[in-house]
């Protein structure tokens, strides 16, 4: 067994091991959570070394089984996947820290099942990140869906059950009806489903078939929440805050856009994407999604719902990037994936922290709350800036690159939608932090329902990601370099 | 009209079969259903037998070529016909359909016996052998 | 050819078929279950006559024995057990079947239009394999009745299957209705027919005759109409008659249900065993030419059947005989099992489950 | 098939006789079982016979791998005079499947039967079971149209009674068995009618001879109607929509062993015979394939949708599975009616996959119902915790049914969709996709009930099934997973079946 294979097995095995351990020592919360944190940190180390190896031109790969000819169960790491893996594992570790604080603070029931499913979801994410072909990716994609289902229905009441049904129905339904036929279509044309740099499908693919396959695969990845397959995402807001953070930042939605990026880069390839009219159709849908989601977010008073709709819009940015007939789009999309993840997880952790401390969920009730929770709302402000795309946060770079790529490829509608959405996001994000921090306290200002306010671990986690939002502002170039194999970008050239 | 004459047997057998099928489906009485089924099966047998009839033929029990019976039979027929279609001077009907139908008749009675024994058990379990009444009893049972 | 003889037989054929249609219509029409059952018996008898006109002597024999005999008895027995009221007729539920029947019938008319004319000696059905049997039987098998030759040898595998079907029916009835009266049940105080001396004496006389006739039918199968099935059914009549006259308990005491069941299985074993013996001697399954090892076959005296000049395929002769015996065993014991099943049920209180 | 070429499991003399022994073995075993004095002996006879049939089936498969087609002339008479067995790759595959399920079923019956059938009837029950086994095996081996009818009836007559025996648990088994008998007999008689027309037009019953003569004959109403009657008649046995009315009641009412065996083999052998007639007997590209494409395929598509929806709204677990079977038969027939190598091969692969998964599911239901008489979905609440092993095996079968990756069901759906894409039949792809989605809904409902719901208040606690039941169940479920990870065995068998029937050119 080579080192690369060992790394792959460890990356897959650690979350599984964490799930098993959680199950085994479920009755001892302290042991359970300590072991889990250890597993998280170990996983971070593993993914980082994979990241380094992949960057150094020695991508780990491994073949597990071949159920049928042209159908392989195999792993191979490429830059996008390595990036996704690192991002997911680091944010998982932070989110675990946050979860511990949140769950203990709320005294939630069935925590063991909660942490077990969390680890299983991570298992799915690792598989997605390292998959060598569409089939393997699909397998882990479905594992992720199933592992997160109990998380969404965690409360166990009728509303949670209903949300779970929408969640599972949309995601699995789209997979079965759209994604699987798409994969099989790819396999029957190309003879395999392996991710191939430059595109697996031959350049001369019949446009009619190409269009169909592209639409099947893009909409089949319903985790990317393009309208009209976005309904599951706001519905899943019934879940506890750490779950929302996992869904919206680390695992589920990112798996969706990651799939679209991979499909675009390695199944179709830039050339075929440029040639296919369906790519433009997707761009229009994405542009519409961006604008509509931002407008809906503006109308929501519930903080988590507002953030969820914001996610719908931000995901469409990345989906757009994958469809841009311009190679830089892919790298920009990859970068935005990371940037948005860090920002969104911060926002959700802040929302969770506010909820645990004060029991408040509505934006209108938060005026003046910043006086009592300055750190939380400052972090919220920083993450908001990143999401809007203002310096000194990482969001600036990725948004700039995205808009630039859109202009560069002549997609004015997309560029316009992105700009409009950024302006709208100022409208729905900044007032939250500003009114909490700077508005005079009113009689409506919430009190702590929990003595001591935000639990310590939760606060530490939010601070870490908040720092990340700023840190990535300086580190963005490194990411851009790393993603160069997908399409060269230089920050200095593209930046005005 | 010529078709009706040359295929009269087949048409009559079709009427018989369809009568059986009609009895089977038009009644709710389980025993009457079995009668319809038996009628249907028996009539199908008649189709096979009609297929195997050879004009002027006799039963396929070998009659020795020079025996008086053979000569008497052959005398009723055109010698050219006998020469072409006979075997050693005797025209026989086709034995194969007979063999098949022997089997089919036996299968028919086996089905009848099993079907009726189930009908008897239905009567014991439900108190009736009318399909709609059984259905009514079933509809009242829990779990339906 | 002599057209008059043909037309006479054709006219008979048409008349009998029209009669069958009339009987079938009456079956469909009548509301009395008993009348329908008896009409079914008449139908079988009439079709047996028609079968004789069609030169199907073996089938006619079987139809008379099985269709008019066994089927009618079983149907009547079941009717007695379920004590049904008159068959209800609901015209509304007759519409869909009528439409179905007309549709299927139309398809059948279309289908028969593709068949050769009735009686055509050169039709594919009569010219190909059917004719080959007539030509080859004297050489291959060496028995006069070609139907028996085809049934027991050429298509012996079908007949094995058929025997198994009967065996399966016996199993089915036994599973459903049990094996005759339970020993725990009290013996009925008065035996049926106890006071009918004439009946008892006649039965005592008839039973040996029936058994004798059954064996005649069995051994005559090579030469004329007859064979294991017909013989088996006839043989089964003996214990059934005994049970009717002397009571089921007396019969089951003489011939226990378990024994009958065993004989049914034994019949299948005999038939299949013949096949296995042929295989063990290096032939194929049921290849009667290999029934005997050559050394054994040489020991059979040439004049065994009384005609030393005629060449005999001893393997075929004995093979056919043995499998017919197997058929006889299974058929007769299954018929008795079925009778035990239905008759034994009658001594229970019908209407209470088990 | 190359897998089997170098394998010899029997001495040469036995190999030559293996085809007939596959069929005759269970017939003789049935007699022996009926003669057995006690329930235990009957069970051992049953297991030994089924094991023997499996051994001989493997021998036949290896021989078919070497020879392509194995012929066996019964009675020493060359066809068309005598009856011949003719085993092609598809027949060998089916025999392997039927014999394997037969053996697992026989093992399973050791414990499962005692709770469902009176001990005094075990001998007869096992005899009936072996007769069914013989019937199905004979059906897929025979090369003679009328002989096929005989074996159809051997299996059917036994089956009717076996289904009716389920009355001990649930009296609704009786009307269901009667219904099955009526439907089944009408179907068999239709088959006989069809064979009669083919015989009238060709003069032969041997399938090879018939195909030669049919090719020379050209179009003829008798021949075409004959095929229509044959497909309709077998369609009843194969539960092709809308001729499936007998199936839900029969599967729901029968003893669990019978449900397992029927679900895994009964419809399959009828499908086999349909395929045999359409692709082997009728000329390639001729009326048979047109008939499939124009009549059977739309019905199959309707089944895939309508019966899946019915399954969603059913309350009883066995009836859910039964309706699912009808829908899945629709999937199989859709693949077959594509009439391409890819489609046919996918259809056969799906057939094997479905047999294994439904076998595991019905066995699982039987195992779960041993300690509690669970029937409805509500009564299945919480069984996942109370009987984890049985429930896990059931879940594996369900996952395969739903088409979860790394189960055989996924590969089956995969190759079916790939076959449909290859043939350019997009409507088939769409039907399969929607049908799969509907399948997920009812499978999800079952799994949710077992694993995510608390038992109903007042429900009796279930216990894990006994070891003797658990082992065949786990083996059956394990096969679904094994072939889902490495499908080379069923893949090569189904590929060889398809190329054997219509050649690899198309």
mmCIF file of N, CA and C in Angstrom, chain B residues 76-125:
data_model
loop_
_atom_site.group_PDB
_atom_site.id
_atom_site.type_symbol
_atom_site.label_atom_id
_atom_site.label_comp_id
_atom_site.label_asym_id
_atom_site.label_seq_id
_atom_site.Cartn_x
_atom_site.Cartn_y
_atom_site.Cartn_z
ATOM 1 N N UNK B 76 -62.823 -47.860 -49.215
ATOM 2 C CA UNK B 76 -63.686 -46.674 -49.184
ATOM 3 C C UNK B 76 -62.996 -45.440 -49.755
ATOM 4 N N UNK B 77 -61.701 -45.519 -49.975
ATOM 5 C CA UNK B 77 -60.948 -44.322 -50.347
ATOM 6 C C UNK B 77 -60.322 -44.467 -51.724
ATOM 7 N N UNK B 78 -59.995 -43.333 -52.273
ATOM 8 C CA UNK B 78 -59.299 -43.264 -53.556
ATOM 9 C C UNK B 78 -57.898 -43.867 -53.393
ATOM 10 N N UNK B 79 -57.514 -44.833 -54.206
ATOM 11 C CA UNK B 79 -56.187 -45.483 -54.039
ATOM 12 C C UNK B 79 -55.041 -44.479 -54.072
ATOM 13 N N UNK B 80 -55.153 -43.460 -54.911
ATOM 14 C CA UNK B 80 -54.067 -42.470 -54.980
ATOM 15 C C UNK B 80 -53.922 -41.742 -53.649
ATOM 16 N N UNK B 81 -55.082 -41.458 -53.050
ATOM 17 C CA UNK B 81 -55.109 -40.777 -51.750
ATOM 18 C C UNK B 81 -54.445 -41.641 -50.687
ATOM 19 N N UNK B 82 -54.787 -42.933 -50.716
ATOM 20 C CA UNK B 82 -54.200 -43.851 -49.743
ATOM 21 C C UNK B 82 -52.698 -43.952 -49.960
ATOM 22 N N UNK B 83 -52.312 -44.030 -51.252
ATOM 23 C CA UNK B 83 -50.885 -44.178 -51.560
ATOM 24 C C UNK B 83 -50.108 -42.964 -51.059
ATOM 25 N N UNK B 84 -50.748 -41.766 -51.210
ATOM 26 C CA UNK B 84 -50.013 -40.556 -50.826
ATOM 27 C C UNK B 84 -49.997 -40.345 -49.316
ATOM 28 N N UNK B 85 -51.120 -40.556 -48.687
ATOM 29 C CA UNK B 85 -51.208 -40.166 -47.280
ATOM 30 C C UNK B 85 -51.262 -41.338 -46.321
ATOM 31 N N UNK B 86 -51.394 -42.554 -46.867
ATOM 32 C CA UNK B 86 -51.472 -43.693 -45.974
ATOM 33 C C UNK B 86 -50.101 -44.159 -45.532
ATOM 34 N N UNK B 87 -50.106 -44.982 -44.503
ATOM 35 C CA UNK B 87 -48.891 -45.633 -44.056
ATOM 36 C C UNK B 87 -49.147 -47.124 -44.210
ATOM 37 N N UNK B 88 -48.390 -47.772 -45.045
ATOM 38 C CA UNK B 88 -48.574 -49.185 -45.348
ATOM 39 C C UNK B 88 -50.027 -49.466 -45.744
ATOM 40 N N UNK B 89 -50.588 -48.580 -46.565
ATOM 41 C CA UNK B 89 -51.904 -48.856 -47.129
ATOM 42 C C UNK B 89 -53.073 -48.458 -46.254
ATOM 43 N N UNK B 90 -52.820 -47.862 -45.124
ATOM 44 C CA UNK B 90 -53.928 -47.435 -44.279
ATOM 45 C C UNK B 90 -53.747 -45.954 -43.948
ATOM 46 N N UNK B 91 -54.856 -45.196 -44.062
ATOM 47 C CA UNK B 91 -54.798 -43.781 -43.679
ATOM 48 C C UNK B 91 -55.190 -43.671 -42.206
ATOM 49 N N UNK B 92 -54.306 -43.039 -41.442
ATOM 50 C CA UNK B 92 -54.578 -42.872 -40.018
ATOM 51 C C UNK B 92 -54.779 -41.402 -39.695
ATOM 52 N N UNK B 93 -55.524 -41.173 -38.654
ATOM 53 C CA UNK B 93 -55.536 -39.808 -38.117
ATOM 54 C C UNK B 93 -54.259 -39.598 -37.314
ATOM 55 N N UNK B 94 -53.948 -38.314 -37.107
ATOM 56 C CA UNK B 94 -52.689 -37.939 -36.467
ATOM 57 C C UNK B 94 -52.734 -38.305 -34.974
ATOM 58 N N UNK B 95 -51.812 -39.135 -34.496
ATOM 59 C CA UNK B 95 -51.876 -39.536 -33.084
ATOM 60 C C UNK B 95 -51.343 -38.482 -32.119
ATOM 61 N N UNK B 96 -50.510 -37.571 -32.615
ATOM 62 C CA UNK B 96 -49.841 -36.646 -31.689
ATOM 63 C C UNK B 96 -50.819 -35.795 -30.883
ATOM 64 N N UNK B 97 -51.801 -35.150 -31.548
ATOM 65 C CA UNK B 97 -52.738 -34.352 -30.737
ATOM 66 C C UNK B 97 -53.448 -35.196 -29.692
ATOM 67 N N UNK B 98 -53.705 -36.452 -30.008
ATOM 68 C CA UNK B 98 -54.394 -37.307 -29.034
ATOM 69 C C UNK B 98 -53.548 -37.442 -27.770
ATOM 70 N N UNK B 99 -52.249 -37.661 -27.996
ATOM 71 C CA UNK B 99 -51.353 -37.814 -26.854
ATOM 72 C C UNK B 99 -51.349 -36.543 -26.009
ATOM 73 N N UNK B 100 -51.254 -35.416 -26.708
ATOM 74 C CA UNK B 100 -51.198 -34.151 -25.975
ATOM 75 C C UNK B 100 -52.469 -33.954 -25.169
ATOM 76 N N UNK B 101 -53.589 -34.302 -25.763
ATOM 77 C CA UNK B 101 -54.856 -34.033 -25.098
ATOM 78 C C UNK B 101 -55.082 -34.990 -23.940
ATOM 79 N N UNK B 102 -54.564 -36.210 -24.063
ATOM 80 C CA UNK B 102 -54.617 -37.106 -22.902
ATOM 81 C C UNK B 102 -53.972 -36.419 -21.705
ATOM 82 N N UNK B 103 -52.822 -35.832 -21.949
ATOM 83 C CA UNK B 103 -52.143 -35.112 -20.881
ATOM 84 C C UNK B 103 -52.987 -33.946 -20.386
ATOM 85 N N UNK B 104 -53.552 -33.198 -21.343
ATOM 86 C CA UNK B 104 -54.294 -31.999 -20.962
ATOM 87 C C UNK B 104 -55.520 -32.360 -20.132
ATOM 88 N N UNK B 105 -56.184 -33.461 -20.469
ATOM 89 C CA UNK B 105 -57.371 -33.863 -19.708
ATOM 90 C C UNK B 105 -56.997 -34.172 -18.269
ATOM 91 N N UNK B 106 -55.881 -34.862 -18.126
ATOM 92 C CA UNK B 106 -55.442 -35.226 -16.781
ATOM 93 C C UNK B 106 -55.084 -33.980 -15.983
ATOM 94 N N UNK B 107 -54.395 -33.045 -16.647
ATOM 95 C CA UNK B 107 -54.077 -31.789 -15.966
ATOM 96 C C UNK B 107 -55.367 -31.087 -15.557
ATOM 97 N N UNK B 108 -56.369 -31.159 -16.440
ATOM 98 C CA UNK B 108 -57.638 -30.514 -16.142
ATOM 99 C C UNK B 108 -58.278 -31.069 -14.891
ATOM 100 N N UNK B 109 -58.274 -32.372 -14.761
ATOM 101 C CA UNK B 109 -58.945 -32.948 -13.596
ATOM 102 C C UNK B 109 -58.132 -32.679 -12.337
ATOM 103 N N UNK B 110 -56.815 -32.614 -12.470
ATOM 104 C CA UNK B 110 -55.982 -32.274 -11.317
ATOM 105 C C UNK B 110 -56.322 -30.870 -10.834
ATOM 106 N N UNK B 111 -56.428 -29.939 -11.783
ATOM 107 C CA UNK B 111 -56.779 -28.567 -11.419
ATOM 108 C C UNK B 111 -58.146 -28.529 -10.744
ATOM 109 N N UNK B 112 -59.064 -29.263 -11.317
ATOM 110 C CA UNK B 112 -60.419 -29.279 -10.777
ATOM 111 C C UNK B 112 -60.413 -29.753 -9.328
ATOM 112 N N UNK B 113 -59.694 -30.835 -9.075
ATOM 113 C CA UNK B 113 -59.684 -31.388 -7.718
ATOM 114 C C UNK B 113 -59.095 -30.376 -6.732
ATOM 115 N N UNK B 114 -57.959 -29.777 -7.103
ATOM 116 C CA UNK B 114 -57.324 -28.821 -6.186
ATOM 117 C C UNK B 114 -58.235 -27.606 -5.997
ATOM 118 N N UNK B 115 -58.785 -27.102 -7.103
ATOM 119 C CA UNK B 115 -59.639 -25.928 -7.024
ATOM 120 C C UNK B 115 -60.840 -26.176 -6.128
ATOM 121 N N UNK B 116 -61.467 -27.327 -6.297
ATOM 122 C CA UNK B 116 -62.648 -27.615 -5.495
ATOM 123 C C UNK B 116 -62.291 -27.807 -4.029
ATOM 124 N N UNK B 117 -61.127 -28.413 -3.765
ATOM 125 C CA UNK B 117 -60.778 -28.582 -2.356
ATOM 126 C C UNK B 117 -60.520 -27.223 -1.710
ATOM 127 N N UNK B 118 -59.961 -26.291 -2.467
ATOM 128 C CA UNK B 118 -59.799 -24.942 -1.909
ATOM 129 C C UNK B 118 -61.170 -24.306 -1.703
ATOM 130 N N UNK B 119 -62.082 -24.539 -2.650
ATOM 131 C CA UNK B 119 -63.427 -23.969 -2.511
ATOM 132 C C UNK B 119 -64.100 -24.500 -1.254
ATOM 133 N N UNK B 120 -63.900 -25.788 -0.976
ATOM 134 C CA UNK B 120 -64.498 -26.369 0.234
ATOM 135 C C UNK B 120 -63.934 -25.689 1.472
ATOM 136 N N UNK B 121 -62.620 -25.460 1.473
ATOM 137 C CA UNK B 121 -62.013 -24.801 2.635
ATOM 138 C C UNK B 121 -62.486 -23.348 2.743
ATOM 139 N N UNK B 122 -62.736 -22.724 1.615
ATOM 140 C CA UNK B 122 -63.264 -21.357 1.655
ATOM 141 C C UNK B 122 -64.641 -21.358 2.301
ATOM 142 N N UNK B 123 -65.440 -22.327 1.920
ATOM 143 C CA UNK B 123 -66.774 -22.428 2.520
ATOM 144 C C UNK B 123 -66.662 -22.597 4.026
ATOM 145 N N UNK B 124 -65.683 -23.386 4.470
ATOM 146 C CA UNK B 124 -65.529 -23.615 5.901
ATOM 147 C C UNK B 124 -65.029 -22.364 6.617
ATOM 148 N N UNK B 125 -64.180 -21.593 5.913
ATOM 149 C CA UNK B 125 -63.589 -20.429 6.569
ATOM 150 C C UNK B 125 -64.494 -19.207 6.497
#
